[in-house]
Amino acid sequence: HLLACLEADEKRKIYYMIKFLAGTGCRASELVKLEKECLQTGEFTMWTKGKIRRILIPRNLIKESREYFETVPSEFLFPNKYGKQMSTSGVGSQIKKYGLRYGIRDEVLHPHAFRHLFAIHFLKQNKNIALLSDLLGHESLNTTAIYLRLSAAEQKKQLDKTVNW
């Protein structure tokens, strides 16, 4: 719903911010550091949280967004209005602003929600939790295992589906 509204209103910057958060699993603090060169290589390596972090960018996301990023007059994919690196709080405030404009519930209007979305969708398609852990930049599989937990509604749905005797 949010992406459809942003696309209809031609809010391409915030549209691609969300697509990159949800398509790479990166943190907002990592998103703001992404530079245009990553569209050539399909990855971006940075020093974050005391270690080297490599963010992989899906080929289809690069292909979809390339034309838009050619119009961005900065080395950063998501610069602030001065062409410099956007702040992490800037990412959050943009998501919240447009989400509220389109009537999206407040609790999902933060950048980290899209990291969770990435992890949940990844696990539905690919059960390799070790790979997901690497993609999210987690040091421990225990941290990644949080994404294996189902919501209360999903637990009930699965129970009802399983217990049919």
Coordinates of N, CA and C in Angstrom, one line a residue:
H1 N 0.8 -1.2 0.0 CA 0.0 0.0 0.0 C 0.9 1.3 0.0
L2 N 1.8 1.3 0.9 CA 2.7 2.5 1.0 C 3.5 2.7 -0.3
L3 N 4.1 1.7 -0.8 CA 4.8 1.8 -2.0 C 4.0 2.2 -3.2
A4 N 2.8 1.7 -3.3 CA 1.8 2.0 -4.4 C 1.5 3.5 -4.3
C5 N 1.2 4.0 -3.1 CA 0.9 5.4 -2.9 C 2.1 6.3 -3.3
L6 N 3.3 5.9 -2.9 CA 4.5 6.7 -3.2 C 4.7 6.7 -4.7
E7 N 4.5 5.6 -5.3 CA 4.7 5.5 -6.8 C 3.7 6.4 -7.5
A8 N 2.4 6.3 -7.1 CA 1.4 7.1 -7.7 C 1.7 8.6 -7.6
D9 N 2.2 9.0 -6.4 CA 2.5 10.4 -6.2 C 3.9 10.8 -6.7
E10 N 4.6 9.9 -7.3 CA 5.9 10.1 -7.9 C 6.9 10.6 -6.8
K11 N 6.9 10.0 -5.6 CA 7.8 10.3 -4.5 C 8.9 9.2 -4.6
R12 N 9.7 9.3 -5.7 CA 10.7 8.3 -6.0 C 11.8 8.1 -5.0
K13 N 12.2 9.1 -4.4 CA 13.3 9.0 -3.4 C 12.9 8.2 -2.2
I14 N 11.8 8.5 -1.6 CA 11.3 7.7 -0.4 C 10.9 6.3 -0.9
Y15 N 10.3 6.2 -2.1 CA 10.0 4.9 -2.7 C 11.2 4.0 -2.7
Y16 N 12.3 4.5 -3.3 CA 13.5 3.7 -3.4 C 14.2 3.5 -2.0
M17 N 14.0 4.4 -1.1 CA 14.6 4.2 0.3 C 13.9 3.0 0.8
I18 N 12.6 2.9 0.7 CA 11.9 1.7 1.3 C 12.3 0.5 0.5
K19 N 12.3 0.5 -0.8 CA 12.7 -0.6 -1.6 C 14.1 -1.1 -1.2
F20 N 15.0 -0.2 -1.0 CA 16.4 -0.6 -0.6 C 16.5 -1.2 0.8
L21 N 15.7 -0.6 1.8 CA 15.7 -1.1 3.1 C 15.1 -2.6 3.1
A22 N 14.0 -2.7 2.4 CA 13.3 -4.0 2.4 C 14.0 -5.0 1.4
G23 N 14.7 -4.6 0.5 CA 15.3 -5.5 -0.5 C 16.7 -5.9 -0.1
T24 N 17.4 -5.2 0.8 CA 18.7 -5.5 1.2 C 18.9 -5.9 2.7
G25 N 17.9 -5.5 3.5 CA 18.0 -5.8 4.9 C 18.9 -4.9 5.6
C26 N 19.4 -3.8 5.0 CA 20.3 -2.9 5.6 C 19.6 -2.0 6.7
R27 N 20.4 -1.5 7.6 CA 19.9 -0.6 8.6 C 19.9 0.8 8.0
A28 N 19.1 1.7 8.6 CA 19.0 3.1 8.2 C 20.4 3.7 8.2
S29 N 21.2 3.4 9.2 CA 22.5 4.0 9.3 C 23.5 3.5 8.2
E30 N 23.1 2.3 7.6 CA 23.9 1.8 6.5 C 23.3 2.4 5.1
L31 N 22.0 2.5 5.1 CA 21.4 3.0 3.9 C 21.9 4.4 3.5
V32 N 22.1 5.3 4.5 CA 22.5 6.6 4.2 C 24.0 6.7 3.7
K33 N 24.7 5.6 3.9 CA 26.1 5.6 3.4 C 26.2 5.0 2.0
L34 N 25.2 4.4 1.5 CA 25.3 3.8 0.1 C 25.6 4.8 -0.9
E35 N 26.5 4.5 -1.8 CA 27.0 5.4 -2.9 C 26.6 4.8 -4.2
K36 N 26.6 5.6 -5.2 CA 26.2 5.2 -6.6 C 27.1 4.0 -7.1
E37 N 28.3 3.9 -6.7 CA 29.2 2.9 -7.2 C 28.6 1.5 -6.9
C38 N 27.8 1.4 -5.9 CA 27.3 0.1 -5.5 C 26.3 -0.5 -6.6
L39 N 25.8 0.4 -7.4 CA 24.9 0.0 -8.5 C 25.7 -0.7 -9.6
Q40 N 27.0 -0.4 -9.7 CA 27.8 -1.1 -10.7 C 28.2 -2.5 -10.2
T41 N 28.6 -2.6 -8.9 CA 29.1 -3.8 -8.4 C 28.0 -4.8 -7.7
G42 N 26.9 -4.2 -7.4 CA 25.9 -5.0 -6.7 C 26.1 -5.2 -5.2
E43 N 27.1 -4.5 -4.7 CA 27.4 -4.6 -3.3 C 28.1 -3.3 -2.8
F44 N 28.0 -3.1 -1.5 CA 28.6 -2.0 -0.9 C 29.3 -2.4 0.4
T45 N 30.5 -2.1 0.6 CA 31.3 -2.5 1.8 C 31.6 -1.3 2.6
M46 N 31.3 -1.4 3.9 CA 31.6 -0.3 4.8 C 32.0 -0.8 6.2
W47 N 32.6 0.2 6.9 CA 33.0 -0.1 8.3 C 31.8 0.3 9.2
T48 N 31.2 -0.6 9.9 CA 30.1 -0.2 10.8 C 30.0 -1.1 12.0
K49 N 29.6 -0.6 13.1 CA 29.5 -1.4 14.4 C 30.8 -2.1 14.7
G50 N 31.9 -1.5 14.4 CA 33.2 -2.1 14.7 C 33.7 -3.2 13.8
K51 N 33.0 -3.4 12.7 CA 33.5 -4.5 11.8 C 33.1 -4.1 10.3
I52 N 33.7 -4.8 9.4 CA 33.4 -4.6 8.0 C 32.0 -5.2 7.7
R53 N 31.2 -4.5 7.0 CA 29.9 -5.0 6.6 C 29.7 -4.9 5.1
R54 N 29.3 -5.9 4.5 CA 29.0 -5.9 3.1 C 27.5 -6.1 2.9
I55 N 27.0 -5.1 2.1 CA 25.5 -5.2 1.8 C 25.4 -5.6 0.3
L56 N 24.7 -6.6 0.1 CA 24.4 -7.1 -1.3 C 23.1 -6.5 -1.8
I57 N 23.1 -6.1 -3.0 CA 21.9 -5.4 -3.6 C 21.4 -6.3 -4.8
P58 N 20.2 -6.8 -4.6 CA 19.6 -7.6 -5.7 C 19.6 -7.0 -7.1
R59 N 20.0 -7.8 -8.0 CA 20.1 -7.4 -9.4 C 18.8 -6.7 -9.9
N60 N 17.6 -7.3 -9.5 CA 16.4 -6.7 -10.0 C 16.1 -5.3 -9.4
L61 N 16.6 -5.0 -8.2 CA 16.4 -3.7 -7.6 C 17.4 -2.7 -8.3
I62 N 18.5 -3.1 -8.6 CA 19.5 -2.2 -9.3 C 18.9 -1.9 -10.7
K63 N 18.4 -2.9 -11.4 CA 17.8 -2.6 -12.7 C 16.6 -1.7 -12.6
E64 N 15.7 -1.9 -11.6 CA 14.5 -1.1 -11.5 C 14.9 0.4 -11.1
S65 N 15.9 0.6 -10.3 CA 16.2 1.9 -9.8 C 17.2 2.7 -10.6
R66 N 17.9 2.1 -11.5 CA 19.1 2.7 -12.2 C 18.7 4.1 -12.8
E67 N 17.6 4.1 -13.5 CA 17.1 5.3 -14.2 C 16.9 6.5 -13.2
Y68 N 16.3 6.1 -12.1 CA 16.1 7.2 -11.0 C 17.4 7.7 -10.5
F69 N 18.3 6.8 -10.2 CA 19.6 7.2 -9.5 C 20.5 8.0 -10.5
E70 N 20.3 7.9 -11.8 CA 21.0 8.7 -12.8 C 20.6 10.2 -12.6
T71 N 19.4 10.5 -12.1 CA 19.0 11.8 -11.9 C 19.4 12.4 -10.5
V72 N 20.0 11.6 -9.7 CA 20.4 12.1 -8.3 C 21.7 12.8 -8.4
P73 N 21.8 14.1 -8.1 CA 23.1 14.8 -8.3 C 24.0 14.7 -7.1
S74 N 24.4 13.5 -6.7 CA 25.2 13.3 -5.5 C 25.9 11.9 -5.7
E75 N 27.0 11.7 -4.9 CA 27.6 10.4 -4.9 C 26.8 9.4 -4.1
F76 N 26.0 10.0 -3.2 CA 25.1 9.1 -2.3 C 23.8 8.8 -3.0
L77 N 23.3 7.6 -2.8 CA 22.0 7.2 -3.4 C 20.9 8.1 -2.8
F78 N 21.0 8.3 -1.5 CA 19.9 9.1 -0.8 C 20.5 10.3 -0.1
P79 N 20.8 11.3 -0.8 CA 21.4 12.5 -0.2 C 20.4 13.4 0.5
N80 N 20.8 14.2 1.4 CA 19.9 15.2 1.9 C 19.7 16.3 0.9
K81 N 19.0 17.4 1.3 CA 18.7 18.4 0.3 C 19.9 19.2 -0.2
Y82 N 21.1 19.0 0.5 CA 22.3 19.7 0.2 C 23.3 18.8 -0.6
G83 N 22.8 17.6 -0.9 CA 23.6 16.7 -1.7 C 24.6 15.9 -0.8
K84 N 24.6 16.1 0.5 CA 25.5 15.4 1.4 C 24.8 14.1 2.0
Q85 N 25.5 13.4 2.8 CA 24.9 12.2 3.4 C 23.7 12.6 4.3
M86 N 22.6 11.9 4.1 CA 21.4 12.1 4.8 C 21.6 11.5 6.2
S87 N 20.9 12.1 7.2 CA 21.0 11.5 8.6 C 20.1 10.3 8.7
T88 N 20.4 9.5 9.7 CA 19.5 8.3 10.0 C 18.1 8.8 10.4
S89 N 18.1 9.9 11.2 CA 16.8 10.4 11.6 C 16.0 11.0 10.4
G90 N 16.7 11.4 9.4 CA 16.0 11.9 8.2 C 15.3 10.8 7.5
V91 N 15.9 9.6 7.5 CA 15.3 8.5 6.8 C 14.0 8.2 7.6
G92 N 14.1 8.1 8.9 CA 12.9 7.8 9.7 C 11.8 8.8 9.6
S93 N 12.2 10.0 9.6 CA 11.1 11.1 9.5 C 10.4 11.1 8.2
Q94 N 11.2 10.8 7.1 CA 10.6 10.7 5.8 C 9.6 9.5 5.7
I95 N 10.0 8.4 6.2 CA 9.1 7.2 6.2 C 7.8 7.5 7.0
K96 N 8.0 8.1 8.2 CA 6.9 8.4 9.0 C 5.9 9.5 8.4
K97 N 6.5 10.5 7.8 CA 5.8 11.6 7.1 C 4.8 11.0 6.1
Y98 N 5.4 10.2 5.2 CA 4.6 9.7 4.1 C 3.7 8.6 4.5
G99 N 4.1 7.8 5.4 CA 3.2 6.7 6.0 C 2.0 7.3 6.6
L100 N 2.1 8.3 7.4 CA 1.0 9.0 8.0 C 0.1 9.6 7.0
R101 N 0.7 10.2 6.0 CA 0.0 10.9 4.9 C -1.0 9.9 4.2
Y102 N -0.5 8.6 4.1 CA -1.3 7.6 3.4 C -2.1 6.7 4.4
G103 N -2.1 7.1 5.7 CA -3.0 6.3 6.6 C -2.4 5.0 7.1
I104 N -1.1 4.9 7.1 CA -0.4 3.7 7.5 C -0.3 3.7 9.1
R105 N -0.5 2.6 9.7 CA -0.3 2.5 11.2 C 1.0 3.0 11.6
D106 N 1.1 3.7 12.7 CA 2.3 4.3 13.2 C 3.4 3.3 13.6
E107 N 3.0 2.1 14.1 CA 4.0 1.2 14.6 C 4.9 0.6 13.5
V108 N 4.4 0.7 12.2 CA 5.2 0.1 11.1 C 6.0 1.2 10.4
L109 N 5.9 2.4 10.9 CA 6.6 3.5 10.2 C 8.0 3.9 10.7
H110 N 8.8 2.9 10.7 CA 10.2 3.1 11.1 C 11.1 2.2 10.2
P111 N 12.3 2.7 9.9 CA 13.2 2.0 9.0 C 13.4 0.5 9.4
H112 N 13.5 0.2 10.7 CA 13.9 -1.1 11.1 C 12.8 -2.1 10.7
A113 N 11.5 -1.7 10.6 CA 10.4 -2.6 10.2 C 10.7 -3.2 8.8
F114 N 11.4 -2.5 8.0 CA 11.7 -3.0 6.6 C 12.8 -4.0 6.7
R115 N 13.7 -3.9 7.7 CA 14.7 -4.9 7.9 C 14.1 -6.2 8.3
H116 N 13.1 -6.1 9.2 CA 12.3 -7.3 9.7 C 11.6 -7.9 8.5
L117 N 11.0 -7.1 7.7 CA 10.3 -7.5 6.5 C 11.2 -8.3 5.6
F118 N 12.4 -7.8 5.4 CA 13.4 -8.5 4.5 C 13.7 -9.9 5.1
A119 N 13.9 -9.9 6.4 CA 14.3 -11.2 7.0 C 13.2 -12.2 7.0
I120 N 12.0 -11.8 7.2 CA 10.8 -12.7 7.2 C 10.6 -13.2 5.8
H121 N 10.6 -12.3 4.8 CA 10.4 -12.8 3.4 C 11.5 -13.6 2.9
F122 N 12.8 -13.3 3.3 CA 13.9 -14.1 2.9 C 13.7 -15.6 3.5
L123 N 13.3 -15.7 4.7 CA 13.2 -17.0 5.3 C 12.0 -17.8 4.7
K124 N 11.0 -17.1 4.2 CA 9.9 -17.8 3.6 C 10.4 -18.4 2.2
Q125 N 11.3 -17.7 1.6 CA 11.8 -18.2 0.3 C 13.0 -19.1 0.4
N126 N 13.8 -18.8 1.4 CA 15.1 -19.5 1.5 C 15.4 -19.8 3.0
K127 N 15.4 -21.1 3.3 CA 15.5 -21.5 4.8 C 16.9 -21.4 5.3
N128 N 17.9 -20.8 4.6 CA 19.3 -20.8 5.0 C 19.5 -19.7 6.0
I129 N 19.4 -20.0 7.3 CA 19.5 -19.0 8.3 C 20.9 -18.4 8.5
A130 N 21.9 -19.3 8.1 CA 23.3 -18.8 8.2 C 23.5 -17.7 7.1
L131 N 23.0 -17.9 6.0 CA 23.1 -16.9 4.9 C 22.3 -15.6 5.3
L132 N 21.1 -15.8 5.9 CA 20.4 -14.6 6.3 C 21.2 -13.9 7.4
S133 N 21.8 -14.6 8.3 CA 22.6 -14.0 9.3 C 23.8 -13.1 8.7
D134 N 24.4 -13.7 7.7 CA 25.5 -12.9 7.0 C 24.9 -11.7 6.3
L135 N 23.8 -11.9 5.6 CA 23.2 -10.7 4.9 C 22.8 -9.6 5.8
L136 N 22.3 -10.0 7.1 CA 21.9 -9.0 8.0 C 23.1 -8.4 8.8
G137 N 24.3 -9.0 8.7 CA 25.4 -8.5 9.4 C 25.4 -8.9 10.9
H138 N 24.8 -10.0 11.2 CA 24.7 -10.5 12.6 C 26.0 -11.4 12.9
E139 N 26.5 -11.2 14.1 CA 27.6 -12.1 14.4 C 27.2 -13.4 14.9
S140 N 26.0 -13.5 15.4 CA 25.4 -14.7 16.0 C 24.2 -15.2 15.3
L141 N 24.1 -16.5 15.1 CA 22.8 -17.0 14.6 C 21.7 -16.8 15.6
N142 N 22.0 -16.7 16.9 CA 20.9 -16.5 17.9 C 20.2 -15.2 17.6
T143 N 20.9 -14.2 17.2 CA 20.3 -12.9 16.9 C 19.4 -13.0 15.7
T144 N 19.8 -13.8 14.7 CA 19.0 -14.0 13.5 C 17.8 -14.8 13.8
A145 N 17.9 -15.7 14.8 CA 16.8 -16.7 15.1 C 15.6 -15.9 15.5
I146 N 15.7 -14.7 16.0 CA 14.5 -13.9 16.4 C 13.5 -13.9 15.2
Y147 N 14.0 -13.8 14.0 CA 13.1 -13.7 12.9 C 12.4 -15.0 12.6
L148 N 12.7 -16.1 13.2 CA 12.0 -17.4 13.0 C 10.8 -17.4 13.9
R149 N 10.7 -16.5 14.9 CA 9.5 -16.5 15.7 C 8.3 -15.9 15.0
L150 N 7.2 -16.6 15.1 CA 6.0 -16.1 14.5 C 5.2 -15.2 15.4
S151 N 4.4 -14.3 14.8 CA 3.5 -13.5 15.6 C 2.4 -14.4 16.2
A152 N 1.7 -13.8 17.2 CA 0.7 -14.6 17.8 C -0.4 -15.0 16.8
A153 N -0.7 -14.1 15.9 CA -1.7 -14.4 14.9 C -1.2 -15.5 14.0
E154 N 0.0 -15.5 13.6 CA 0.6 -16.5 12.7 C 0.7 -17.8 13.4
Q155 N 1.0 -17.8 14.7 CA 1.1 -19.0 15.5 C -0.3 -19.7 15.5
K156 N -1.3 -18.9 15.7 CA -2.7 -19.5 15.8 C -3.0 -20.0 14.4
K157 N -2.7 -19.3 13.3 CA -3.0 -19.8 12.0 C -2.3 -21.1 11.7
Q158 N -1.0 -21.2 12.1 CA -0.3 -22.4 11.9 C -0.8 -23.6 12.7
L159 N -1.2 -23.3 14.0 CA -1.8 -24.3 14.8 C -3.1 -24.9 14.2
D160 N -3.9 -24.0 13.8 CA -5.2 -24.4 13.2 C -5.0 -25.2 11.9
K161 N -4.0 -24.8 11.2 CA -3.7 -25.5 9.9 C -3.1 -26.9 10.2
T162 N -2.3 -27.0 11.3 CA -1.6 -28.3 11.6 C -2.5 -29.3 12.4
V163 N -3.2 -28.8 13.4 CA -4.0 -29.6 14.2 C -5.4 -29.7 13.6
N164 N -5.6 -30.8 12.8 CA -6.9 -30.9 12.1 C -7.5 -32.3 12.4
W165 N -7.2 -32.8 13.6 CA -7.8 -34.1 13.9 C -8.9 -34.0 14.9

